[in-house]
mmCIF file of C-alpha atoms and ligand atoms in Angstrom:
data_model
loop_
_atom_site.group_PDB
_atom_site.id
_atom_site.type_symbol
_atom_site.label_atom_id
_atom_site.label_comp_id
_atom_site.label_asym_id
_atom_site.label_seq_id
_atom_site.Cartn_x
_atom_site.Cartn_y
_atom_site.Cartn_z
ATOM 1 C CA MET C 1 63.276 44.485 -68.909
ATOM 2 C CA LYS C 2 64.183 40.837 -69.308
ATOM 3 C CA MET C 3 62.768 38.788 -66.449
ATOM 4 C CA ARG C 4 65.076 36.771 -64.262
ATOM 5 C CA GLU C 5 66.307 33.554 -65.766
ATOM 6 C CA SER C 6 64.868 30.093 -65.299
ATOM 7 C CA GLY C 7 67.961 28.327 -66.577
ATOM 8 C CA MET C 8 66.532 27.451 -69.995
ATOM 9 C CA PRO C 9 69.013 24.988 -71.569
ATOM 10 C CA ASP C 10 69.539 24.433 -75.285
ATOM 11 C CA GLU C 11 66.490 23.813 -77.435
ATOM 12 C CA THR C 12 66.784 20.033 -77.773
ATOM 13 C CA MET C 13 67.103 19.480 -74.042
ATOM 14 C CA TRP C 14 64.304 21.975 -73.233
ATOM 15 C CA GLU C 15 61.835 20.371 -75.641
ATOM 16 C CA HIS C 16 62.604 16.979 -74.146
ATOM 17 C CA PHE C 17 60.992 18.056 -70.848
ATOM 18 C CA PHE C 18 57.493 18.390 -72.338
ATOM 19 C CA ASP C 19 54.821 16.599 -74.274
ATOM 20 C CA ALA C 20 53.510 19.928 -75.541
ATOM 21 C CA PRO C 21 50.391 18.730 -77.446
ATOM 22 C CA ALA C 22 49.312 16.602 -74.470
ATOM 23 C CA ALA C 23 49.915 19.452 -72.029
ATOM 24 C CA LEU C 24 47.914 21.903 -74.167
ATOM 25 C CA LYS C 25 45.068 19.421 -74.401
ATOM 26 C CA ARG C 26 45.049 18.926 -70.637
ATOM 27 C CA LEU C 27 45.155 22.700 -70.225
ATOM 28 C CA GLY C 28 41.965 23.044 -72.239
ATOM 29 C CA LEU C 29 43.158 24.599 -75.500
ATOM 30 C CA ARG C 30 40.312 24.211 -77.991
ATOM 31 C CA ALA C 31 40.167 24.031 -81.770
ATOM 32 C CA ASP C 32 37.685 26.910 -81.826
ATOM 33 C CA ASP C 33 39.928 29.306 -79.882
ATOM 34 C CA ALA C 34 40.215 32.196 -82.314
ATOM 35 C CA CYS C 35 42.880 34.244 -80.551
ATOM 36 C CA VAL C 36 45.588 32.569 -78.467
ATOM 37 C CA VAL C 37 48.289 34.731 -76.884
ATOM 38 C CA GLU C 38 51.574 33.441 -75.498
ATOM 39 C CA LEU C 39 53.762 35.592 -73.262
ATOM 40 C CA GLY C 40 57.402 34.474 -73.512
ATOM 41 C CA SER C 41 57.395 32.037 -76.429
ATOM 42 C CA GLY C 42 61.053 30.987 -76.112
ATOM 43 C CA TYR C 43 61.924 28.243 -78.608
ATOM 44 C CA GLY C 44 58.276 27.956 -79.676
ATOM 45 C CA THR C 45 57.901 24.720 -77.713
ATOM 46 C CA PHE C 46 54.198 25.447 -77.191
ATOM 47 C CA THR C 47 53.663 28.001 -79.970
ATOM 48 C CA LEU C 48 53.799 25.541 -82.850
ATOM 49 C CA PRO C 49 51.741 22.776 -81.199
ATOM 50 C CA ALA C 50 49.118 25.391 -80.213
ATOM 51 C CA ALA C 51 48.960 26.699 -83.782
ATOM 52 C CA ARG C 52 48.414 23.144 -85.041
ATOM 53 C CA MET C 53 45.532 22.633 -82.587
ATOM 54 C CA VAL C 54 43.517 25.804 -83.186
ATOM 55 C CA ARG C 55 41.761 27.169 -86.212
ATOM 56 C CA GLY C 56 42.508 30.735 -85.070
ATOM 57 C CA GLN C 57 45.679 32.742 -84.644
ATOM 58 C CA VAL C 58 48.511 32.392 -82.120
ATOM 59 C CA LEU C 59 50.153 35.680 -81.126
ATOM 60 C CA ALA C 60 53.506 34.959 -79.507
ATOM 61 C CA PHE C 61 55.766 37.491 -77.814
ATOM 62 C CA ASP C 62 59.346 37.326 -76.628
ATOM 63 C CA ILE C 63 61.986 39.896 -75.777
ATOM 64 C CA GLU C 64 64.808 37.985 -77.503
ATOM 65 C CA SER C 65 64.980 38.804 -81.203
ATOM 66 C CA ASP C 66 66.938 35.623 -82.028
ATOM 67 C CA LEU C 67 64.230 33.475 -80.389
ATOM 68 C CA VAL C 68 61.528 35.390 -82.265
ATOM 69 C CA ALA C 69 63.398 34.810 -85.549
ATOM 70 C CA LEU C 70 63.750 31.117 -84.666
ATOM 71 C CA VAL C 71 60.005 30.720 -84.060
ATOM 72 C CA GLN C 72 59.219 32.585 -87.283
ATOM 73 C CA ARG C 73 61.551 30.233 -89.197
ATOM 74 C CA LYS C 74 60.039 27.160 -87.548
ATOM 75 C CA ALA C 75 56.499 28.362 -88.340
ATOM 76 C CA ARG C 76 57.402 28.963 -91.995
ATOM 77 C CA ALA C 77 59.109 25.577 -92.275
ATOM 78 C CA ALA C 78 56.055 23.881 -90.767
ATOM 79 C CA GLY C 79 53.691 25.767 -93.098
ATOM 80 C CA LEU C 80 51.858 27.354 -90.148
ATOM 81 C CA ALA C 81 50.442 30.649 -91.370
ATOM 82 C CA ASN C 82 48.513 31.291 -88.143
ATOM 83 C CA ILE C 83 51.509 32.251 -85.962
ATOM 84 C CA LEU C 84 52.409 35.887 -85.464
ATOM 85 C CA CYS C 85 55.615 36.038 -83.403
ATOM 86 C CA GLU C 86 56.774 39.489 -82.384
ATOM 87 C CA GLN C 87 59.725 40.852 -80.456
ATOM 88 C CA ARG C 88 58.362 42.739 -77.486
ATOM 89 C CA ASP C 89 59.144 43.566 -73.869
ATOM 90 C CA PHE C 90 55.752 42.833 -72.386
ATOM 91 C CA VAL C 91 56.887 43.762 -68.876
ATOM 92 C CA MET C 92 57.607 47.322 -69.974
ATOM 93 C CA THR C 93 55.055 47.814 -72.750
ATOM 94 C CA GLY C 94 52.457 45.037 -72.477
ATOM 95 C CA THR C 95 51.490 42.896 -75.453
ATOM 96 C CA GLY C 96 49.707 45.549 -77.504
ATOM 97 C CA VAL C 97 46.765 43.152 -77.907
ATOM 98 C CA ALA C 98 43.391 44.905 -77.658
ATOM 99 C CA ASP C 99 41.329 44.698 -74.463
ATOM 100 C CA GLY C 100 39.213 41.540 -74.343
ATOM 101 C CA ALA C 101 40.519 40.205 -77.668
ATOM 102 C CA ALA C 102 41.989 36.888 -76.487
ATOM 103 C CA ASP C 103 40.243 33.572 -75.886
ATOM 104 C CA TYR C 104 43.205 31.834 -74.284
ATOM 105 C CA VAL C 105 46.465 33.149 -72.785
ATOM 106 C CA MET C 106 49.510 31.018 -72.006
ATOM 107 C CA LEU C 107 51.883 31.891 -69.162
ATOM 108 C CA PHE C 108 54.237 28.943 -69.262
ATOM 109 C CA ASN C 109 57.366 28.703 -67.123
ATOM 110 C CA ILE C 110 57.532 32.441 -66.556
ATOM 111 C CA LEU C 111 55.759 33.213 -63.276
ATOM 112 C CA HIS C 112 59.041 33.194 -61.339
ATOM 113 C CA ALA C 113 59.310 36.757 -62.720
ATOM 114 C CA GLU C 114 60.146 39.616 -60.381
ATOM 115 C CA GLN C 115 56.633 41.002 -60.924
ATOM 116 C CA PRO C 116 54.296 38.123 -61.770
ATOM 117 C CA GLU C 117 51.320 40.412 -61.177
ATOM 118 C CA VAL C 118 52.304 42.516 -64.221
ATOM 119 C CA LEU C 119 51.971 39.450 -66.478
ATOM 120 C CA LEU C 120 48.730 38.334 -64.841
ATOM 121 C CA ARG C 121 47.244 41.827 -65.102
ATOM 122 C CA GLU C 122 48.104 41.967 -68.802
ATOM 123 C CA ALA C 123 46.533 38.535 -69.318
ATOM 124 C CA ARG C 124 43.374 39.746 -67.554
ATOM 125 C CA ARG C 125 43.257 42.891 -69.684
ATOM 126 C CA ILE C 126 43.475 41.086 -73.017
ATOM 127 C CA LEU C 127 41.197 38.132 -72.210
ATOM 128 C CA ARG C 128 37.545 38.323 -73.120
ATOM 129 C CA GLN C 129 34.898 37.553 -70.529
ATOM 130 C CA GLY C 130 34.815 33.753 -70.259
ATOM 131 C CA GLY C 131 38.329 33.493 -71.699
ATOM 132 C CA ARG C 132 40.892 31.202 -70.075
ATOM 133 C CA LEU C 133 44.323 31.740 -68.619
ATOM 134 C CA ALA C 134 46.589 28.680 -68.703
ATOM 135 C CA ILE C 135 49.519 28.607 -66.295
ATOM 136 C CA MET C 136 52.280 26.013 -66.293
ATOM 137 C CA HIS C 137 55.375 25.840 -64.178
ATOM 138 C CA TRP C 138 58.060 23.519 -62.888
ATOM 139 C CA ASN C 139 57.051 21.335 -59.974
ATOM 140 C CA TYR C 140 58.043 22.733 -56.616
ATOM 141 C CA ASP C 141 60.641 20.025 -56.239
ATOM 142 C CA ALA C 142 64.396 20.573 -56.149
ATOM 143 C CA SER C 143 65.032 17.280 -57.961
ATOM 144 C CA THR C 144 63.654 18.465 -61.339
ATOM 145 C CA PRO C 145 66.465 18.462 -63.918
ATOM 146 C CA ARG C 146 66.036 22.205 -64.636
ATOM 147 C CA GLY C 147 63.847 25.089 -63.535
ATOM 148 C CA PRO C 148 64.319 28.263 -61.538
ATOM 149 C CA SER C 149 66.093 28.099 -58.213
ATOM 150 C CA MET C 150 63.817 27.016 -55.379
ATOM 151 C CA THR C 151 64.101 30.467 -53.804
ATOM 152 C CA ILE C 152 62.149 32.023 -56.688
ATOM 153 C CA ARG C 153 60.146 29.015 -57.951
ATOM 154 C CA PRO C 154 56.434 29.560 -57.258
ATOM 155 C CA GLN C 155 54.281 26.861 -55.694
ATOM 156 C CA PRO C 156 50.954 26.082 -57.406
ATOM 157 C CA GLU C 157 49.003 27.629 -54.550
ATOM 158 C CA GLN C 158 51.042 30.816 -54.901
ATOM 159 C CA CYS C 159 50.229 31.044 -58.627
ATOM 160 C CA ARG C 160 46.564 30.520 -57.856
ATOM 161 C CA MET C 161 46.585 33.281 -55.221
ATOM 162 C CA TRP C 162 48.396 35.727 -57.523
ATOM 163 C CA ALA C 163 45.911 35.007 -60.321
ATOM 164 C CA GLU C 164 42.875 35.306 -58.038
ATOM 165 C CA ALA C 165 44.209 38.644 -56.785
ATOM 166 C CA GLU C 166 43.961 39.856 -60.400
ATOM 167 C CA GLY C 167 40.350 38.694 -60.669
ATOM 168 C CA PHE C 168 40.720 35.180 -62.124
ATOM 169 C CA ARG C 169 38.758 32.228 -60.820
ATOM 170 C CA LEU C 170 40.053 28.658 -60.616
ATOM 171 C CA PRO C 171 37.307 26.100 -61.327
ATOM 172 C CA LYS C 172 37.680 22.378 -60.742
ATOM 173 C CA PRO C 173 39.785 20.316 -61.250
ATOM 174 C CA GLY C 174 42.145 22.992 -59.885
ATOM 175 C CA ILE C 175 45.802 22.087 -60.061
ATOM 176 C CA ILE C 176 46.655 19.721 -62.925
ATOM 177 C CA ASN C 177 49.619 17.390 -62.869
ATOM 178 C CA LEU C 178 51.676 17.558 -66.071
ATOM 179 C CA PRO C 179 54.228 14.790 -65.669
ATOM 180 C CA PRO C 180 57.066 14.379 -65.434
ATOM 181 C CA TYR C 181 58.144 17.818 -64.177
ATOM 182 C CA HIS C 182 55.331 20.354 -64.366
ATOM 183 C CA TYR C 183 51.997 21.414 -62.998
ATOM 184 C CA GLY C 184 49.348 23.593 -64.550
ATOM 185 C CA MET C 185 45.981 25.224 -64.051
ATOM 186 C CA VAL C 186 43.310 26.873 -66.194
ATOM 187 C CA LEU C 187 41.683 29.960 -64.713
ATOM 188 C CA GLU C 188 38.560 31.672 -65.949
ATOM 189 C CA CYS C 189 38.203 35.330 -66.689
ATOM 190 C CA PRO C 190 34.819 36.288 -65.220
HETATM 191 C C1 LIG L 1 61.833 30.165 -69.374
HETATM 192 S S1 LIG L 1 61.470 30.777 -70.974
HETATM 193 C C2 LIG L 1 59.903 29.987 -71.262
HETATM 194 C C3 LIG L 1 59.589 29.869 -72.709
HETATM 195 C C4 LIG L 1 58.237 29.183 -73.026
HETATM 196 N N1 LIG L 1 57.144 29.836 -72.339
HETATM 197 C C5 LIG L 1 58.293 27.727 -72.666
HETATM 198 O O1 LIG L 1 57.734 27.350 -71.615
HETATM 199 O O2 LIG L 1 58.890 26.945 -73.427
HETATM 200 C C6 LIG L 1 60.996 32.483 -70.669
HETATM 201 C C7 LIG L 1 60.950 33.331 -71.936
HETATM 202 O O3 LIG L 1 60.508 34.662 -71.588
HETATM 203 C C8 LIG L 1 61.246 35.597 -72.336
HETATM 204 N N2 LIG L 1 61.220 36.891 -71.639
HETATM 205 C C9 LIG L 1 61.860 37.232 -70.498
HETATM 206 N N3 LIG L 1 61.584 38.498 -70.157
HETATM 207 C C10 LIG L 1 60.741 38.999 -71.110
HETATM 208 C C11 LIG L 1 60.111 40.255 -71.311
HETATM 209 N N4 LIG L 1 60.281 41.255 -70.445
HETATM 210 N N5 LIG L 1 59.321 40.432 -72.399
HETATM 211 C C12 LIG L 1 59.151 39.400 -73.298
HETATM 212 N N6 LIG L 1 59.730 38.159 -73.149
HETATM 213 C C13 LIG L 1 60.509 37.967 -72.068
HETATM 214 C C14 LIG L 1 62.631 34.973 -72.427
HETATM 215 O O4 LIG L 1 63.387 35.510 -73.497
HETATM 216 C C15 LIG L 1 62.320 33.487 -72.594
HETATM 217 O O5 LIG L 1 62.237 33.103 -73.935
#
């Protein structure tokens, strides 16, 4: 079941909204992360930069087969052998990643979903003890150039509460500003 739309524009415009390597660094991605999982990889905006930063593997999932094919092509062209991008409906069937196998999970620009708890529960299931969940979303500000409608756009505090309800813990510094249009947080899996 495809989640409700966030109004993702064409690839060039979308990628213009982020400094992906800087955001991943601020969100604590580490070179020694062996298994990184991304739910909803889209154009691969964060998939490729993550794969360049880690020595391990990046498992990326998206429901759209054309986006999966695009990320696979981009990975091949960039010579990145550590990306496995797979077409999958993770709302209906989960990621298929083994329990506790992931060091770092990315939920970027997708928690406006109808059932955010399903994504957070899956992240909790696949993360190892001490693993980290990175969340990013559009600022709760109607003046951002894109992003989900304000009626479904989650506030940072809301994301934190949803994640804590699934057993995550938010250490300091808490909410991280990711200018110009996003915020993020890194939660621990106890
Ligand atoms: C707003 S985009 C965000 C892409 C990426 N995380 C980013 O920030 O650049 C959301 C992505 O989730 C994917 N998606 C939506 N519903 C899904 C589902 N049920 N299973 C897998 N992917 C899904 C969409 O196809 C889309 O690529």
